[in-house]
Coordinates of C-alpha atoms in Angstrom, one line a residue:
X1 CA 0.2 0.1 -0.2
X2 CA 2.9 2.4 0.9
X3 CA 4.7 1.5 -2.4
X4 CA 1.5 2.6 -4.5
X5 CA 0.9 5.7 -2.7
X6 CA 4.4 7.0 -2.9
X7 CA 4.9 5.9 -6.3
X8 CA 2.0 8.0 -7.8
X9 CA 2.8 11.3 -5.9
X10 CA 5.4 14.3 -6.6
X11 CA 8.2 14.9 -4.1
X12 CA 5.9 17.6 -2.1
X13 CA 3.3 15.1 -1.3
X14 CA 6.0 12.3 -0.9
X15 CA 7.7 14.4 2.0
X16 CA 4.2 14.7 3.5
X17 CA 4.1 11.3 3.8
X18 CA 7.5 10.2 5.2
X19 CA 6.7 13.0 7.6
X20 CA 3.3 11.3 8.9
X21 CA 4.5 8.1 8.9
X22 CA 7.8 9.2 11.1
X23 CA 5.0 10.3 13.7
X24 CA 4.5 6.6 14.3
X25 CA 8.0 5.6 14.0
X26 CA 8.7 4.7 17.8
X27 CA 5.4 2.7 17.8
X28 CA 6.5 0.3 15.2
X29 CA 8.3 -3.0 15.2
X30 CA 11.7 -3.4 14.1
X31 CA 10.3 -5.6 11.1
X32 CA 7.9 -2.9 10.3
X33 CA 10.5 -0.2 10.1
X34 CA 12.9 -2.0 7.8
X35 CA 10.2 -2.9 5.3
X36 CA 9.2 0.9 5.2
X37 CA 12.7 1.9 5.0
X38 CA 13.5 -0.3 2.0
X39 CA 10.2 1.1 0.2
X40 CA 11.4 4.6 0.9
X41 CA 15.0 4.2 -0.2
X42 CA 13.9 2.4 -3.4
X43 CA 11.6 5.3 -4.1
X44 CA 14.5 7.6 -3.7
X45 CA 16.6 5.6 -5.9
X46 CA 14.0 5.4 -8.4
X47 CA 13.1 8.8 -8.5
X48 CA 16.4 10.3 -7.9
X49 CA 16.3 12.4 -11.2
X50 CA 13.1 14.1 -9.9
X51 CA 13.8 14.4 -6.5
X52 CA 17.1 16.4 -7.5
X53 CA 15.6 19.1 -9.6
X54 CA 15.7 22.7 -8.3
X55 CA 11.7 22.8 -7.6
X56 CA 12.3 19.5 -5.2
X57 CA 15.1 20.7 -3.7
X58 CA 14.1 24.2 -2.9
X59 CA 14.7 25.5 0.7
X60 CA 16.8 22.3 1.3
X61 CA 20.3 23.5 2.1
X62 CA 22.5 20.3 3.4
X63 CA 22.6 16.7 2.9
X64 CA 21.1 16.6 6.6
X65 CA 18.2 18.5 5.4
X66 CA 17.5 16.6 2.8
X67 CA 17.7 13.0 4.7
X68 CA 15.3 14.6 7.0
X69 CA 12.7 15.6 4.4
X70 CA 13.2 12.4 2.4
X71 CA 13.5 9.8 5.0
X72 CA 12.4 11.1 8.4
X73 CA 13.3 9.0 11.1
X74 CA 13.9 6.2 8.6
X75 CA 17.3 7.2 7.8
X76 CA 18.8 5.7 10.9
X77 CA 17.4 2.2 9.8
X78 CA 18.7 2.7 6.5
X79 CA 22.0 0.7 5.3
X80 CA 25.1 2.6 5.2
X81 CA 25.9 1.7 1.7
X82 CA 22.1 2.8 0.6
X83 CA 23.0 6.3 2.1
X84 CA 26.2 6.3 0.1
X85 CA 24.3 5.4 -3.3
X86 CA 22.2 8.1 -3.0
X87 CA 25.0 10.4 -2.4
X88 CA 25.0 11.2 1.1
X89 CA 28.0 11.9 3.0
X90 CA 28.1 10.1 5.9
X91 CA 30.6 12.9 7.5
X92 CA 28.4 15.7 6.5
X93 CA 25.3 13.8 8.0
X94 CA 27.2 12.5 11.0
X95 CA 24.6 13.9 13.8
X96 CA 21.9 12.0 11.8
X97 CA 23.1 8.7 11.9
X98 CA 22.5 5.7 14.0
X99 CA 25.2 3.7 16.0
X100 CA 25.0 1.1 13.6
X101 CA 25.8 3.2 10.8
X102 CA 28.5 5.1 12.4
X103 CA 30.2 1.7 12.7
X104 CA 29.8 1.5 9.1
X105 CA 31.2 4.7 8.5
X106 CA 34.4 4.5 10.5
X107 CA 35.2 1.0 8.9
X108 CA 34.4 2.5 5.1
X109 CA 37.6 2.7 3.5
X110 CA 36.3 5.5 1.3
X111 CA 35.4 7.7 4.5
X112 CA 39.0 7.6 5.4
X113 CA 37.7 7.6 9.0
X114 CA 40.6 5.1 10.1
X115 CA 43.2 7.9 9.4
X116 CA 41.0 10.6 10.7
X117 CA 41.6 10.7 14.6
X118 CA 39.4 13.8 15.1
X119 CA 36.4 12.3 13.0
X120 CA 36.6 9.0 15.1
X121 CA 36.6 11.1 18.3
X122 CA 33.5 13.0 17.1
X123 CA 31.8 9.7 16.3
X124 CA 32.6 8.0 19.4
X125 CA 31.7 11.3 21.6
X126 CA 28.6 11.4 19.7
X127 CA 27.4 8.0 20.5
X128 CA 28.0 8.2 24.2
X129 CA 26.4 12.1 24.3
X130 CA 22.8 10.4 22.7
X131 CA 22.2 7.2 24.5
X132 CA 25.2 6.3 26.7
X133 CA 26.2 2.5 26.9
X134 CA 22.8 1.0 25.1
X135 CA 24.2 2.8 21.8
X136 CA 27.8 1.8 22.3
X137 CA 26.7 -1.9 22.8
X138 CA 24.8 -1.6 19.1
X139 CA 27.6 0.2 17.8
X140 CA 30.3 -2.6 18.7
X141 CA 27.6 -5.3 17.6
X142 CA 28.0 -4.2 14.1
X143 CA 31.6 -2.9 14.6
X144 CA 32.9 -6.5 15.5
X145 CA 30.7 -8.2 12.8
X146 CA 32.3 -5.9 10.0
X147 CA 35.8 -6.4 11.3
X148 CA 35.2 -10.2 11.2
X149 CA 33.6 -10.1 7.8
X150 CA 36.5 -7.8 6.3
X151 CA 39.3 -9.7 8.4
X152 CA 40.3 -6.7 10.2
X153 CA 42.5 -7.8 13.1
X154 CA 44.2 -4.9 14.1
X155 CA 43.6 -1.0 13.8
X156 CA 46.8 0.2 12.2
X157 CA 46.5 3.8 13.0
X158 CA 47.7 4.2 16.7
X159 CA 45.8 7.7 17.0
X160 CA 42.7 6.1 15.9
X161 CA 43.3 2.9 18.0
X162 CA 43.8 5.0 21.0
X163 CA 40.8 7.0 20.5
X164 CA 38.6 4.0 20.4
X165 CA 39.9 2.1 23.0
X166 CA 40.3 5.4 25.5
X167 CA 36.8 6.8 25.1
X168 CA 35.2 3.3 25.2
X169 CA 36.9 2.2 28.8
X170 CA 36.1 5.7 30.1
X171 CA 32.4 5.0 29.7
X172 CA 32.7 1.2 30.7
X173 CA 34.9 1.9 34.0
X174 CA 31.8 3.2 36.2
X175 CA 30.0 -0.2 35.6
X176 CA 33.5 -2.7 36.0
X177 CA 32.6 -3.4 39.7
X178 CA 29.3 -4.8 38.7
X179 CA 30.7 -6.5 35.4
X180 CA 30.0 -10.3 35.3
X181 CA 33.0 -12.5 33.6
X182 CA 31.1 -12.7 30.6
X183 CA 30.7 -9.0 30.2
X184 CA 34.4 -8.7 30.4
X185 CA 34.8 -11.5 28.1
X186 CA 32.5 -9.7 25.7
X187 CA 34.3 -6.4 25.7
X188 CA 37.9 -7.3 25.9
X189 CA 38.0 -10.4 23.7
X190 CA 35.4 -9.4 21.4
X191 CA 34.4 -5.7 21.0
X192 CA 37.6 -4.2 21.5
X193 CA 40.0 -6.8 20.2
X194 CA 41.1 -4.8 17.4
X195 CA 42.2 -2.0 19.3
X196 CA 43.9 -3.6 22.6
X197 CA 47.3 -2.9 21.3
X198 CA 46.9 0.3 22.5
X199 CA 46.3 -0.6 26.2
X200 CA 48.4 1.0 28.6
X201 CA 49.6 0.0 32.1
X202 CA 47.8 3.4 33.4
X203 CA 44.3 1.7 32.6
X204 CA 44.8 -0.9 35.1
X205 CA 43.9 1.7 37.5
X206 CA 40.1 1.9 36.4
X207 CA 39.8 -2.1 36.7
X208 CA 38.8 -3.5 39.8
X209 CA 41.7 -4.9 41.9
X210 CA 38.9 -7.4 43.7
X211 CA 38.0 -9.3 40.5
X212 CA 37.6 -12.9 40.7
X213 CA 39.3 -15.3 38.7
X214 CA 36.8 -15.9 35.9
X215 CA 36.8 -11.8 35.4
X216 CA 40.5 -11.6 35.5
X217 CA 41.0 -14.3 33.2
X218 CA 38.6 -12.7 30.8
X219 CA 40.8 -9.8 30.2
X220 CA 43.9 -10.5 28.2
X221 CA 46.0 -7.6 28.6
X222 CA 46.0 -8.0 32.5
X223 CA 47.5 -11.5 31.8
X224 CA 50.1 -10.0 29.3
X225 CA 51.1 -7.4 32.1
X226 CA 51.7 -9.8 34.7
X227 CA 54.3 -12.0 32.6
X228 CA 56.6 -9.1 33.6
X229 CA 55.4 -9.5 37.3
X230 CA 58.8 -11.2 38.5
X231 CA 60.6 -7.6 37.9
X232 CA 61.5 -6.3 41.2
X233 CA 60.8 -2.9 40.0
X234 CA 57.3 -3.7 38.9
X235 CA 56.1 -5.7 41.8
X236 CA 53.9 -3.3 43.4
X237 CA 52.2 -2.3 40.0
X238 CA 50.0 -5.4 40.0
X239 CA 47.4 -6.2 42.6
X240 CA 46.7 -9.3 44.6
X241 CA 43.9 -10.3 42.2
X242 CA 46.2 -10.5 39.3
X243 CA 48.9 -12.5 41.0
X244 CA 46.4 -14.7 42.3
X245 CA 44.6 -15.5 39.0
X246 CA 47.4 -15.2 36.5
X247 CA 48.8 -18.5 34.7
X248 CA 52.4 -16.8 34.1
X249 CA 53.4 -15.3 37.5
X250 CA 55.7 -16.5 39.3
X251 CA 57.4 -15.0 42.5
X252 CA 60.8 -15.8 44.6
X253 CA 60.0 -15.9 48.7
X254 CA 61.9 -12.5 48.7
X255 CA 59.7 -10.8 45.9
X256 CA 56.7 -12.2 47.5
X257 CA 57.6 -10.5 50.8
X258 CA 58.0 -7.5 49.1
X259 CA 54.7 -7.5 47.6
X260 CA 53.2 -8.4 50.9
X261 CA 54.6 -5.2 52.3
X262 CA 53.5 -2.8 49.6
X263 CA 49.9 -4.6 49.3
X264 CA 49.1 -5.1 53.0
X265 CA 49.8 -1.5 54.1
X266 CA 47.5 -0.1 51.1
X267 CA 44.0 0.6 51.6
X268 CA 43.0 -1.9 49.2
X269 CA 41.1 -4.9 50.4
X270 CA 40.4 -8.0 49.1
X271 CA 38.0 -11.0 49.6
X272 CA 39.0 -13.8 51.7
X273 CA 38.5 -16.2 48.3
X274 CA 41.1 -14.1 46.3
X275 CA 44.0 -14.1 49.6
X276 CA 43.4 -17.8 49.3
X277 CA 44.3 -18.2 45.9
X278 CA 46.9 -16.0 46.1
X279 CA 48.6 -17.7 49.0
X280 CA 47.9 -21.1 47.4
X281 CA 49.8 -19.9 44.0
X282 CA 52.6 -19.0 46.0
X283 CA 52.3 -21.7 49.0
X284 CA 56.0 -23.0 48.1
X285 CA 57.8 -19.9 48.9
X286 CA 55.1 -18.6 51.4
X287 CA 56.9 -19.6 54.6
X288 CA 60.3 -17.6 54.0
X289 CA 58.2 -14.8 52.4
X290 CA 56.4 -14.7 56.0
X291 CA 59.5 -14.8 58.0
X292 CA 61.1 -12.0 55.8
X293 CA 57.9 -9.9 56.2
X294 CA 57.9 -10.1 59.8
X295 CA 61.2 -8.8 59.9
X296 CA 60.0 -6.2 58.0
X297 CA 57.3 -4.9 60.3
X298 CA 57.3 -3.9 64.1
X299 CA 53.8 -3.8 65.7
X300 CA 51.2 -2.8 63.2
X301 CA 47.5 -3.6 63.0
X302 CA 46.2 -4.8 59.5
X303 CA 42.5 -4.0 59.2
X304 CA 42.1 -7.0 56.8
X305 CA 41.0 -10.0 58.8
X306 CA 41.1 -12.2 55.5
X307 CA 44.7 -12.1 55.2
X308 CA 45.3 -14.5 58.4
X309 CA 42.1 -16.5 57.5
X310 CA 43.5 -17.2 54.3
X311 CA 46.9 -18.2 55.8
X312 CA 45.2 -20.5 57.8
X313 CA 43.5 -22.1 55.2
X314 CA 46.5 -22.7 53.1
X315 CA 49.0 -23.4 55.6
X316 CA 47.5 -24.1 59.1
X317 CA 45.0 -26.5 58.1
X318 CA 47.7 -28.4 56.6
X319 CA 50.0 -29.0 59.5
X320 CA 50.3 -32.4 60.9
X321 CA 49.4 -34.0 64.4
X322 CA 53.3 -33.8 64.8
X323 CA 53.8 -30.3 64.1
X324 CA 50.8 -28.9 66.2
X325 CA 52.6 -30.5 69.4
X326 CA 56.0 -29.3 68.4
X327 CA 56.7 -26.3 70.3
X328 CA 59.7 -25.0 68.4
X329 CA 57.4 -25.4 65.0
X330 CA 54.5 -23.4 66.4
X331 CA 56.7 -20.7 68.0
X332 CA 58.2 -20.1 64.8
X333 CA 54.6 -19.6 63.2
X334 CA 52.6 -17.8 65.6
X335 CA 55.3 -15.7 67.3
X336 CA 57.3 -14.8 64.2
X337 CA 55.3 -15.8 60.5
X338 CA 51.7 -14.7 61.9
X339 CA 52.8 -12.1 64.3
X340 CA 52.0 -9.2 62.1
X341 CA 48.4 -10.7 61.2
X342 CA 47.2 -11.6 65.0
X343 CA 45.6 -8.1 65.8
X344 CA 43.1 -8.7 63.1
X345 CA 42.4 -12.2 64.1
X346 CA 38.8 -13.3 63.2
X347 CA 36.1 -15.4 65.0
X348 CA 36.3 -17.9 62.2
X349 CA 40.0 -18.4 62.7
X350 CA 39.8 -18.4 66.4
X351 CA 36.9 -20.9 65.9
X352 CA 39.2 -23.3 63.6
X353 CA 42.1 -22.6 66.3
X354 CA 40.3 -24.2 68.9
X355 CA 39.5 -27.6 67.1
X356 CA 43.4 -28.3 66.5
X357 CA 45.0 -31.0 68.1
X358 CA 47.5 -28.7 70.1
X359 CA 49.3 -30.1 73.0
X360 CA 48.9 -27.8 76.2
X361 CA 52.6 -26.6 75.9
X362 CA 51.8 -25.5 72.0
X363 CA 48.5 -23.9 72.9
X364 CA 50.1 -22.1 75.8
X365 CA 52.7 -20.8 72.9
X366 CA 49.5 -19.6 70.8
X367 CA 48.1 -17.8 74.0
X368 CA 51.2 -16.2 74.3
X369 CA 51.7 -14.9 70.7
X370 CA 48.0 -13.6 70.9
X371 CA 48.7 -11.9 74.4
X372 CA 51.8 -10.3 72.7
X373 CA 49.6 -8.2 70.0
X374 CA 46.5 -7.5 72.7
X375 CA 47.6 -3.7 72.6
X376 CA 46.6 -3.6 68.8
X377 CA 43.4 -5.4 69.4
X378 CA 39.7 -3.8 69.9
X379 CA 37.9 -5.0 73.1
X380 CA 35.6 -7.2 71.2
X381 CA 38.4 -9.0 69.4
X382 CA 39.9 -9.7 72.9
X383 CA 36.6 -11.0 74.3
X384 CA 36.7 -13.4 71.0
X385 CA 39.8 -14.6 71.6
X386 CA 38.6 -15.7 75.1
X387 CA 35.0 -16.8 73.9
X388 CA 36.1 -18.7 70.7
X389 CA 39.5 -20.1 71.2
X390 CA 40.5 -20.1 74.8
X391 CA 37.1 -21.4 76.7
X392 CA 36.5 -24.0 73.7
X393 CA 39.6 -25.5 73.9
X394 CA 40.3 -26.0 77.6
X395 CA 36.5 -27.3 77.5
X396 CA 37.5 -30.1 75.1
X397 CA 37.0 -33.5 76.8
X398 CA 39.8 -35.2 74.3
X399 CA 42.6 -33.2 76.1
X400 CA 45.2 -35.4 77.2
X401 CA 45.5 -33.3 80.3
X402 CA 42.3 -31.6 81.0
X403 CA 42.1 -27.7 81.1
X404 CA 45.8 -27.9 80.8
X405 CA 45.8 -28.0 84.7
X406 CA 48.8 -30.7 85.4
X407 CA 51.3 -28.8 83.2
X408 CA 51.3 -25.6 85.4
X409 CA 52.0 -25.1 89.2
X410 CA 49.2 -23.5 91.2
X411 CA 46.3 -21.4 90.1
X412 CA 48.5 -18.2 89.1
X413 CA 50.5 -20.1 86.6
X414 CA 47.4 -22.0 85.5
X415 CA 45.6 -18.7 84.7
X416 CA 48.7 -16.7 83.1
X417 CA 50.1 -19.9 81.1
X418 CA 46.3 -20.7 79.7
X419 CA 44.6 -17.0 79.4
X420 CA 47.5 -14.8 78.8
X421 CA 46.3 -11.4 78.7
X422 CA 42.7 -12.6 78.3
X423 CA 42.1 -13.5 82.1
X424 CA 39.7 -10.8 82.5
X425 CA 37.0 -11.9 80.0
X426 CA 36.6 -15.3 81.8
X427 CA 33.8 -15.3 84.8
X428 CA 35.0 -16.9 87.8
X429 CA 31.9 -19.7 87.1
X430 CA 33.9 -20.3 83.9
X431 CA 37.3 -20.6 85.9
X432 CA 35.8 -22.9 88.2
X433 CA 34.2 -25.2 85.5
X434 CA 37.7 -25.3 83.9
X435 CA 39.7 -25.9 86.9
X436 CA 37.7 -26.8 90.3
X437 CA 40.7 -26.3 92.4
X438 CA 41.1 -22.7 91.2
X439 CA 41.5 -19.8 93.6
X440 CA 40.1 -16.5 92.9
X441 CA 41.2 -14.4 95.8
X442 CA 44.9 -15.2 95.0
X443 CA 44.7 -14.4 91.3
X444 CA 42.4 -11.2 91.7
X445 CA 45.0 -8.8 90.2
X446 CA 45.3 -11.0 87.1
X447 CA 41.9 -10.1 85.8
X448 CA 40.8 -6.5 86.9
X449 CA 37.6 -6.5 84.8
X450 CA 36.3 -9.4 86.2
X451 CA 37.4 -9.1 89.9
X452 CA 34.0 -7.4 91.1
X453 CA 32.5 -10.8 90.1
X454 CA 35.0 -12.8 92.2
X455 CA 34.5 -11.1 95.4

């Protein structure tokens, strides 16, 4: 019906028809728009001579105006090749082009866009200023399809390549925190593939440091950057996530200690899963690295409890029964290697610790190590040490020396060795449950917080 109507009309009435049906453009289905666009384009080609007469071009001053009156909103659904055939300059009507048409324009050899940094920047900024990321998605869908069809694997002009990558990453960066692994894969392995040669280390700053490994491995530039991660000068340039997820990174115990030194004092926190992956990856040099890190640090309080939790998962959970009862071994671990992390001890770590098969002697080594860090702890943490480690361990019915009483000489010695600086958090009732021979009067000075309960 539309074909019949426009084929039997003059240019003035044709434009009235175009204006009328454009009103309903946004209510139409995509297939209807495409069908109407094809009919209008065919008319423009068939009657090109008539439409270009002075009377039909009256008051039309530019290609943009010609496009507006002859195609209306349907100009955005026309094939870019059809616009070229109608002698419409894509550069001239840039603001009237859809995101799809702009992708075709950039990759059209005859447009010269791939050698024109200014034009490409205008195209990219125009897409973002119109409808933002939604149109960016449409642009890259066409961009990728054409580069594959034309077997374009690399944008040669560095300035153009830089522009496409930089503008796109600036637009995407605010949402990287909520990107799924599949989204990272789409953008970095598909959409931006032909411009990734322009990826610079500075872009690492906009990529979240706490990515999971699936997201991390979906970003090839991160993998290639960490290839050089064992160069000492660059050790601190990469995140814990990058080290944990990289398939190529390797660190000596010395370099691992340096990485820990710069990352543990930063304000960036990582999930327990990432720390666990990190320590699992470097489990072999970890013992010596912890020694080195302990020697670098004095009394510090680390805000991130996941570090100690992860070390516990990777190392402590694999201690043998013989090691758990070896005083020299446990002293080395708790009073040296783990010392910098004990002030941030978590409830999970303490609960796990209470179930370990320590002897009374090695248990007391752990209590002493925790006591040495108590000045760096919050009150709630100190209370947690008693509640989730000391009391549960001493209450166990599988201890060879119940409540570790026999290995001490008198109530004062029992309290000092088994409770350390945390005796104040025990009530008299709890102490008597653990040790029926406990004398409260002679030990009031050891537990000032609870002394009022003992009188």
